[in-house]
CSV table of C-alpha atoms in Angstrom, one decimal:
chain,number,residue,atom,x,y,z
A,177,UNK,CA,56.5,25.2,9.2
A,178,UNK,CA,53.0,25.0,10.4
A,179,UNK,CA,51.4,21.6,10.6
A,180,UNK,CA,48.5,22.6,8.4
A,181,UNK,CA,50.9,23.6,5.7
A,182,UNK,CA,52.7,20.3,6.0
A,183,UNK,CA,49.5,18.3,5.7
A,184,UNK,CA,48.3,20.3,2.6
A,185,UNK,CA,51.6,20.0,0.9
A,186,UNK,CA,51.9,16.2,1.6
A,187,UNK,CA,48.3,15.6,0.4
A,188,UNK,CA,48.9,17.5,-2.8
A,189,UNK,CA,52.1,15.6,-3.4
A,190,UNK,CA,50.4,12.2,-2.8
A,191,UNK,CA,47.4,13.1,-5.0
A,192,UNK,CA,49.6,14.3,-7.8
A,193,UNK,CA,51.8,11.2,-7.7
A,194,UNK,CA,48.7,9.0,-7.6
A,195,UNK,CA,47.3,10.7,-10.7
A,196,UNK,CA,50.5,10.4,-12.5
A,197,UNK,CA,50.7,6.7,-11.6
A,198,UNK,CA,47.1,6.3,-12.9
A,199,UNK,CA,48.0,8.0,-16.1
A,200,UNK,CA,50.9,5.7,-16.8
A,201,UNK,CA,48.8,2.7,-15.7
A,202,UNK,CA,46.3,3.7,-18.3
A,203,UNK,CA,49.0,4.0,-20.9
A,204,UNK,CA,50.2,0.5,-20.0
A,205,UNK,CA,46.8,-1.2,-19.5
A,206,UNK,CA,44.3,0.1,-22.0
A,207,UNK,CA,43.7,-1.9,-25.1
A,208,UNK,CA,43.5,0.4,-28.1
A,209,UNK,CA,46.1,3.1,-29.1
A,210,UNK,CA,43.4,5.8,-29.1
A,211,UNK,CA,42.1,4.8,-25.7
A,212,UNK,CA,45.7,5.0,-24.4
A,213,UNK,CA,45.8,8.6,-25.3
A,214,UNK,CA,43.1,9.4,-22.7
A,215,UNK,CA,45.1,8.3,-19.7
A,216,UNK,CA,48.3,10.5,-20.1
A,217,UNK,CA,46.5,13.6,-21.4
A,218,UNK,CA,44.2,14.0,-18.5
A,219,UNK,CA,45.5,12.2,-15.4
A,220,UNK,CA,49.2,13.1,-15.9
A,221,UNK,CA,48.4,16.7,-16.6
A,222,UNK,CA,46.4,17.0,-13.4
A,223,UNK,CA,49.1,15.1,-11.5
A,224,UNK,CA,51.9,17.4,-12.5
A,225,UNK,CA,49.6,20.3,-11.7
A,226,UNK,CA,49.1,19.1,-8.2
A,227,UNK,CA,52.8,18.4,-7.7
A,228,UNK,CA,53.8,21.9,-9.0
A,229,UNK,CA,51.2,23.4,-6.7
A,230,UNK,CA,52.8,21.5,-3.8
A,231,UNK,CA,56.2,22.8,-4.7
A,232,UNK,CA,54.9,26.4,-4.9
A,233,UNK,CA,53.3,26.1,-1.5
A,234,UNK,CA,56.4,24.5,-0.1
A,235,UNK,CA,58.5,27.4,-1.2
A,236,UNK,CA,56.0,29.9,0.0
A,237,UNK,CA,55.3,28.4,3.4
A,238,UNK,CA,58.8,27.0,4.2
A,239,UNK,CA,61.1,29.5,2.6
A,240,UNK,CA,59.0,32.6,2.3
A,241,UNK,CA,59.6,32.8,-1.4
A,242,UNK,CA,57.0,33.3,-4.0
A,243,UNK,CA,58.0,31.3,-7.1
A,244,UNK,CA,56.3,31.6,-10.4
A,245,UNK,CA,58.4,29.1,-12.3
A,246,UNK,CA,56.1,26.2,-11.3
A,247,UNK,CA,53.1,28.2,-12.5
A,248,UNK,CA,54.8,28.7,-15.8
A,249,UNK,CA,55.6,25.0,-16.2
A,250,UNK,CA,52.0,24.1,-15.3
A,251,UNK,CA,50.6,26.6,-17.7
A,252,UNK,CA,52.9,25.4,-20.5
A,253,UNK,CA,52.0,21.7,-19.9
A,254,UNK,CA,48.2,22.5,-19.7
A,255,UNK,CA,48.4,24.4,-23.1
A,256,UNK,CA,50.6,21.8,-24.8
A,257,UNK,CA,49.0,18.6,-23.6
A,258,UNK,CA,45.9,18.9,-25.9
A,259,UNK,CA,48.1,19.8,-28.9
A,260,UNK,CA,50.3,16.8,-28.5
A,261,UNK,CA,47.3,14.5,-28.0
A,262,UNK,CA,45.6,16.0,-31.1
A,263,UNK,CA,48.7,15.4,-33.3
A,264,UNK,CA,49.3,11.9,-31.9
A,265,UNK,CA,45.7,10.9,-32.7
A,266,UNK,CA,46.0,12.4,-36.1
A,267,UNK,CA,49.3,10.6,-36.8
A,268,UNK,CA,47.8,7.3,-35.6
A,269,UNK,CA,44.7,7.7,-37.9
A,270,UNK,CA,46.8,8.7,-40.8
A,271,UNK,CA,49.1,5.7,-40.5
A,272,UNK,CA,46.2,3.4,-40.1
A,273,UNK,CA,44.5,4.8,-43.2
A,274,UNK,CA,47.6,4.2,-45.3
A,275,UNK,CA,47.9,0.7,-43.9
A,276,UNK,CA,44.4,-0.2,-45.0
A,277,UNK,CA,44.7,1.1,-48.5
B,1164,UNK,CA,55.9,14.3,7.2
B,1165,UNK,CA,56.8,16.0,3.9
B,1166,UNK,CA,59.9,13.9,3.6
B,1167,UNK,CA,57.7,10.7,3.8
B,1168,UNK,CA,55.3,12.1,1.3
B,1169,UNK,CA,58.2,13.0,-1.0
B,1170,UNK,CA,59.6,9.4,-0.8
B,1171,UNK,CA,56.2,7.8,-1.5
B,1172,UNK,CA,55.6,10.2,-4.4
B,1173,UNK,CA,59.0,9.6,-5.8
B,1174,UNK,CA,58.5,5.8,-5.6
B,1175,UNK,CA,55.1,6.1,-7.4
B,1176,UNK,CA,56.4,8.2,-10.1
B,1177,UNK,CA,59.5,6.0,-10.6
B,1178,UNK,CA,57.1,3.1,-11.0
B,1179,UNK,CA,55.1,5.0,-13.6
B,1180,UNK,CA,58.4,5.7,-15.5
B,1181,UNK,CA,58.9,1.9,-15.5
B,1182,UNK,CA,55.4,1.4,-16.9
B,1183,UNK,CA,56.1,4.0,-19.6
B,1184,UNK,CA,59.4,2.3,-20.4
B,1185,UNK,CA,57.5,-0.9,-20.9
B,1186,UNK,CA,55.0,0.7,-23.3
B,1187,UNK,CA,58.0,2.3,-25.1
B,1188,UNK,CA,59.6,-1.1,-25.6
B,1189,UNK,CA,56.4,-3.1,-26.4
B,1190,UNK,CA,54.9,-0.6,-28.8
B,1191,UNK,CA,53.0,-1.8,-30.9
B,1192,UNK,CA,52.5,1.3,-33.0
B,1193,UNK,CA,54.9,4.3,-33.4
B,1194,UNK,CA,52.4,6.6,-31.8
B,1195,UNK,CA,52.3,4.5,-28.7
B,1196,UNK,CA,56.0,4.7,-28.3
B,1197,UNK,CA,55.9,8.5,-28.9
B,1198,UNK,CA,53.1,8.9,-26.3
B,1199,UNK,CA,55.1,6.8,-23.9
B,1200,UNK,CA,58.1,9.0,-24.4
B,1201,UNK,CA,56.0,12.2,-23.9
B,1202,UNK,CA,54.5,10.8,-20.7
B,1203,UNK,CA,58.0,9.7,-19.5
B,1204,UNK,CA,59.2,13.3,-19.9
B,1205,UNK,CA,56.4,14.7,-17.8
B,1206,UNK,CA,57.1,12.1,-15.2
B,1207,UNK,CA,60.8,13.1,-15.1
B,1208,UNK,CA,59.8,16.7,-14.7
B,1209,UNK,CA,57.8,15.7,-11.6
B,1210,UNK,CA,60.9,13.8,-10.4
B,1211,UNK,CA,63.1,16.9,-10.9
B,1212,UNK,CA,60.6,19.0,-8.9
B,1213,UNK,CA,60.5,16.4,-6.1
B,1214,UNK,CA,64.3,16.3,-6.1
B,1215,UNK,CA,64.4,20.1,-5.8
B,1216,UNK,CA,62.0,20.0,-2.9
B,1217,UNK,CA,63.8,17.3,-1.0
B,1218,UNK,CA,67.2,19.0,-1.3
B,1219,UNK,CA,65.7,22.5,-0.9
B,1220,UNK,CA,67.6,23.7,-4.0
B,1221,UNK,CA,65.5,25.5,-6.6
B,1222,UNK,CA,68.0,25.9,-9.3
B,1223,UNK,CA,66.6,23.0,-11.3
B,1224,UNK,CA,63.4,24.7,-12.4
B,1225,UNK,CA,64.9,26.1,-15.5
B,1226,UNK,CA,65.9,22.6,-16.4
B,1227,UNK,CA,62.4,21.4,-15.8
B,1228,UNK,CA,60.9,24.2,-18.0
B,1229,UNK,CA,63.4,23.6,-20.8
B,1230,UNK,CA,62.8,19.9,-20.6
B,1231,UNK,CA,59.0,20.5,-21.0
B,1232,UNK,CA,59.6,22.8,-24.0
B,1233,UNK,CA,62.1,20.5,-25.8
B,1234,UNK,CA,59.8,17.5,-25.2
B,1235,UNK,CA,56.9,19.3,-26.7
B,1236,UNK,CA,58.8,20.4,-29.8
B,1237,UNK,CA,60.2,16.9,-30.2
B,1238,UNK,CA,56.7,15.3,-30.0
B,1239,UNK,CA,55.3,17.7,-32.4
B,1240,UNK,CA,58.1,17.3,-35.0
B,1241,UNK,CA,57.9,13.5,-34.6
B,1242,UNK,CA,54.2,13.6,-35.2
B,1243,UNK,CA,54.7,15.8,-38.2
B,1244,UNK,CA,57.3,13.3,-39.5
B,1245,UNK,CA,54.8,10.5,-39.1
B,1246,UNK,CA,52.1,12.5,-40.8
B,1247,UNK,CA,54.0,14.0,-43.7
B,1248,UNK,CA,57.2,12.0,-44.0
B,1249,UNK,CA,59.4,15.0,-43.4
B,1250,UNK,CA,59.7,17.7,-40.8
B,1251,UNK,CA,60.5,20.9,-42.6
B,1252,UNK,CA,58.7,21.5,-45.8
C,103,UNK,CA,51.5,54.7,-35.3
C,104,UNK,CA,50.6,52.6,-32.2
C,105,UNK,CA,49.4,50.0,-34.6
C,106,UNK,CA,52.9,49.7,-36.1
C,107,UNK,CA,54.9,49.6,-32.8
C,108,UNK,CA,52.4,47.4,-31.0
C,109,UNK,CA,50.6,45.2,-33.5
C,110,UNK,CA,49.2,42.9,-30.7
C,111,UNK,CA,48.9,44.7,-27.4
C,112,UNK,CA,47.5,41.7,-25.6
C,113,UNK,CA,50.3,39.5,-26.8
C,114,UNK,CA,52.9,42.1,-25.6
C,115,UNK,CA,51.2,42.3,-22.2
C,116,UNK,CA,51.2,38.5,-21.8
C,117,UNK,CA,54.8,38.3,-22.8
C,118,UNK,CA,55.8,41.0,-20.3
C,119,UNK,CA,54.0,39.1,-17.5
C,120,UNK,CA,55.6,35.8,-18.5
C,121,UNK,CA,59.0,37.4,-18.6
C,122,UNK,CA,58.7,38.8,-15.1
C,123,UNK,CA,57.6,35.4,-13.9
C,124,UNK,CA,60.5,33.7,-15.7
C,125,UNK,CA,63.0,36.1,-14.0
C,126,UNK,CA,61.0,35.6,-10.8
C,127,UNK,CA,61.7,39.2,-9.6
C,128,UNK,CA,59.7,42.3,-10.0
C,129,UNK,CA,62.5,44.8,-10.5
C,130,UNK,CA,62.6,47.8,-12.9
C,131,UNK,CA,65.2,45.9,-14.9
C,132,UNK,CA,63.1,42.9,-15.5
C,133,UNK,CA,60.1,45.1,-16.4
C,134,UNK,CA,62.1,47.0,-19.0
C,135,UNK,CA,63.6,43.8,-20.4
C,136,UNK,CA,60.2,42.2,-20.5
C,137,UNK,CA,58.8,45.2,-22.5
C,138,UNK,CA,61.7,45.0,-25.0
C,139,UNK,CA,61.2,41.3,-25.5
C,140,UNK,CA,57.4,41.6,-25.7
C,141,UNK,CA,57.5,44.4,-28.3
C,142,UNK,CA,60.2,42.7,-30.3
C,143,UNK,CA,58.5,39.3,-30.4
C,144,UNK,CA,55.1,40.8,-31.2
C,145,UNK,CA,56.6,42.9,-34.0
C,146,UNK,CA,58.8,40.1,-35.5
C,147,UNK,CA,56.0,37.5,-35.5
C,148,UNK,CA,53.2,39.9,-36.6
C,149,UNK,CA,53.6,38.5,-40.1
C,150,UNK,CA,52.1,35.2,-38.9
C,151,UNK,CA,49.2,36.9,-37.1
C,152,UNK,CA,47.6,39.0,-39.7
C,153,UNK,CA,44.3,39.3,-37.9
C,154,UNK,CA,43.6,40.3,-34.4
C,155,UNK,CA,41.5,38.0,-32.2
C,156,UNK,CA,38.9,40.0,-30.3
C,157,UNK,CA,38.7,38.9,-26.7
C,158,UNK,CA,35.9,40.5,-24.8
C,159,UNK,CA,34.2,40.2,-21.4
C,160,UNK,CA,36.9,39.3,-18.9
C,161,UNK,CA,34.3,38.1,-16.4
C,162,UNK,CA,33.1,35.4,-18.9
C,163,UNK,CA,36.8,34.4,-19.5
C,164,UNK,CA,37.3,33.9,-15.8
C,165,UNK,CA,34.1,31.9,-15.6
C,166,UNK,CA,35.1,29.8,-18.5
C,167,UNK,CA,38.5,29.1,-17.0
C,168,UNK,CA,36.9,28.2,-13.7
C,169,UNK,CA,34.5,25.7,-15.3
C,170,UNK,CA,37.3,24.1,-17.4
C,171,UNK,CA,39.6,23.7,-14.4
C,172,UNK,CA,36.7,22.1,-12.4
C,173,UNK,CA,35.9,19.8,-15.3
C,174,UNK,CA,39.5,18.8,-15.7
C,175,UNK,CA,39.7,17.6,-12.1
C,176,UNK,CA,36.3,15.8,-12.4
C,177,UNK,CA,37.3,14.2,-15.7
C,178,UNK,CA,40.6,13.0,-14.3
C,179,UNK,CA,38.7,11.2,-11.5
C,180,UNK,CA,36.4,9.6,-14.0
C,181,UNK,CA,39.2,8.5,-16.3
C,182,UNK,CA,41.1,7.2,-13.2
C,183,UNK,CA,38.1,5.1,-12.2
C,184,UNK,CA,37.8,3.7,-15.7
C,185,UNK,CA,41.5,2.8,-15.8
C,186,UNK,CA,41.6,1.3,-12.4
C,187,UNK,CA,38.4,-0.7,-12.1
C,188,UNK,CA,37.2,-1.6,-15.5
C,189,UNK,CA,38.3,-4.3,-17.8
C,190,UNK,CA,39.7,-2.4,-20.8
C,191,UNK,CA,38.0,-4.6,-23.3
C,192,UNK,CA,34.6,-3.7,-22.1
C,193,UNK,CA,35.0,0.0,-22.6
C,194,UNK,CA,32.6,1.3,-25.3
C,195,UNK,CA,35.0,3.6,-27.2
C,196,UNK,CA,33.7,5.3,-30.3
C,197,UNK,CA,34.0,8.3,-32.5
C,198,UNK,CA,31.4,11.0,-32.4
C,199,UNK,CA,31.0,14.1,-34.7
C,200,UNK,CA,30.3,17.4,-33.1
C,201,UNK,CA,28.9,20.0,-35.6
C,202,UNK,CA,30.4,23.4,-35.0
C,203,UNK,CA,28.4,26.7,-34.8
C,204,UNK,CA,31.5,28.7,-33.9
C,205,UNK,CA,33.2,30.1,-37.0
C,206,UNK,CA,36.4,31.9,-35.8
C,207,UNK,CA,39.5,29.7,-35.8
C,208,UNK,CA,40.5,30.8,-32.3
C,209,UNK,CA,37.2,29.6,-30.8
C,210,UNK,CA,37.5,26.3,-32.6
C,211,UNK,CA,41.1,25.8,-31.3
C,212,UNK,CA,40.0,26.7,-27.7
C,213,UNK,CA,37.0,24.3,-28.0
C,214,UNK,CA,39.2,21.5,-29.3
C,215,UNK,CA,41.7,22.0,-26.4
C,216,UNK,CA,38.9,22.1,-23.9
C,217,UNK,CA,37.4,18.9,-25.3
C,218,UNK,CA,40.7,17.1,-25.0
C,219,UNK,CA,41.1,18.1,-21.3
C,220,UNK,CA,37.5,17.3,-20.2
C,221,UNK,CA,35.5,14.1,-19.4
C,222,UNK,CA,36.4,11.1,-21.5
C,223,UNK,CA,36.7,12.9,-24.8
C,224,UNK,CA,39.6,13.6,-27.1
C,225,UNK,CA,39.3,15.8,-30.1
C,226,UNK,CA,41.0,14.1,-33.0
C,227,UNK,CA,40.3,16.1,-36.2
C,228,UNK,CA,38.5,19.0,-37.6
C,229,UNK,CA,36.8,18.6,-40.9
C,230,UNK,CA,38.3,20.4,-43.9
C,231,UNK,CA,35.5,23.0,-44.1
C,232,UNK,CA,35.9,23.6,-40.3
C,233,UNK,CA,32.2,22.7,-39.8
C,234,UNK,CA,32.6,19.7,-37.5
C,235,UNK,CA,35.0,18.2,-35.0
C,236,UNK,CA,35.6,14.5,-34.8
C,237,UNK,CA,35.9,13.4,-31.1
C,238,UNK,CA,37.0,10.1,-29.6
C,239,UNK,CA,35.2,9.0,-26.5
C,240,UNK,CA,36.6,6.6,-24.0
C,241,UNK,CA,33.4,5.2,-22.6
C,242,UNK,CA,29.9,6.6,-23.5
C,243,UNK,CA,26.3,5.4,-23.6
C,244,UNK,CA,24.6,8.2,-25.5
C,245,UNK,CA,26.5,10.1,-28.1
C,246,UNK,CA,23.8,12.7,-28.6
C,247,UNK,CA,23.9,13.7,-24.9
C,248,UNK,CA,27.7,14.2,-25.1
C,249,UNK,CA,27.4,16.3,-28.2
C,250,UNK,CA,24.7,18.6,-26.7
C,251,UNK,CA,26.7,18.8,-23.4
C,252,UNK,CA,29.8,20.0,-25.3
C,253,UNK,CA,27.8,22.5,-27.3
C,254,UNK,CA,25.9,23.9,-24.3
C,255,UNK,CA,28.7,23.9,-21.7
C,256,UNK,CA,31.6,25.1,-23.8
C,257,UNK,CA,30.8,26.2,-27.3
C,258,UNK,CA,28.0,28.7,-26.2
C,259,UNK,CA,30.4,30.3,-23.8
C,260,UNK,CA,33.3,30.4,-26.2
C,261,UNK,CA,31.2,32.0,-28.9
C,262,UNK,CA,30.3,34.8,-26.5
C,263,UNK,CA,33.9,35.3,-25.6
C,264,UNK,CA,35.6,35.1,-29.0
C,265,UNK,CA,33.2,36.7,-31.4
């Protein structure tokens, strides 16, 4: 495997893992439940995207295989992340409204 | 070099799973726990992929894909339960 | 006749491509199986899709996807900075209301998804008459600027794509 490929794959892996760590840190650290939604929906989605890209490149460069499974996983997660976040926010607001009444 | 990057990434993601677990246990609202669970699933998908890369086996991708789908459906139905009090109307 | 067999040609095409990716091999068998699955799914679920969304101008779609991907990366960096270096209790989080000009449900869904994935904003709810979105912001100074940014950057483009 060429050294350039190795550097790119390693960088993508580290960036992705860093973003996922930041997303989980946001989940643990932020103060308000609605603020906590921001961390995982953005940072974790980008993180998993970077890691999946690294895996795709790894198979392409190292094993001469073009794999689309990673692409499908990334696509699925990018489509579903906003929907989950939207429903979670809605559920939170709904429960708070019933608490106040 | 890739093996070092794999080890560091796996350590970072494992630590984020611990953080998620903490949020899952502490709460305080049900939506927090649900979000923690959802994030934990995404983290474990990343761990599955890192595992596949480090052992050069690519048979676990279906598992990762199914994991993502089941987690999405679970999150949605749980939210629906919190919103409406039942899942299937 | 074609209407009855293929109620949603775009959906069928997408399903064929996804099936080939899922099998991970471009063989005649996978193409045929993909076509069978694509036609069957489109036909069986056509009850739930009474109207056909019109997607025009592929160039604009590509431009929009590019902009959104770029914004996702930028927004993640911003959120990462806020999470790592700011005291969470000093964040000025608040709700803002974005009035909607777009009328088609598809455009509103796409806009809501885009808002969630882009800088410091999270779409929470759409009003009952579908005239406004309520958006939660992580840390903002000027709500009006955020609203006009969302409208110009995303909604204008979406309205041209999904008429």
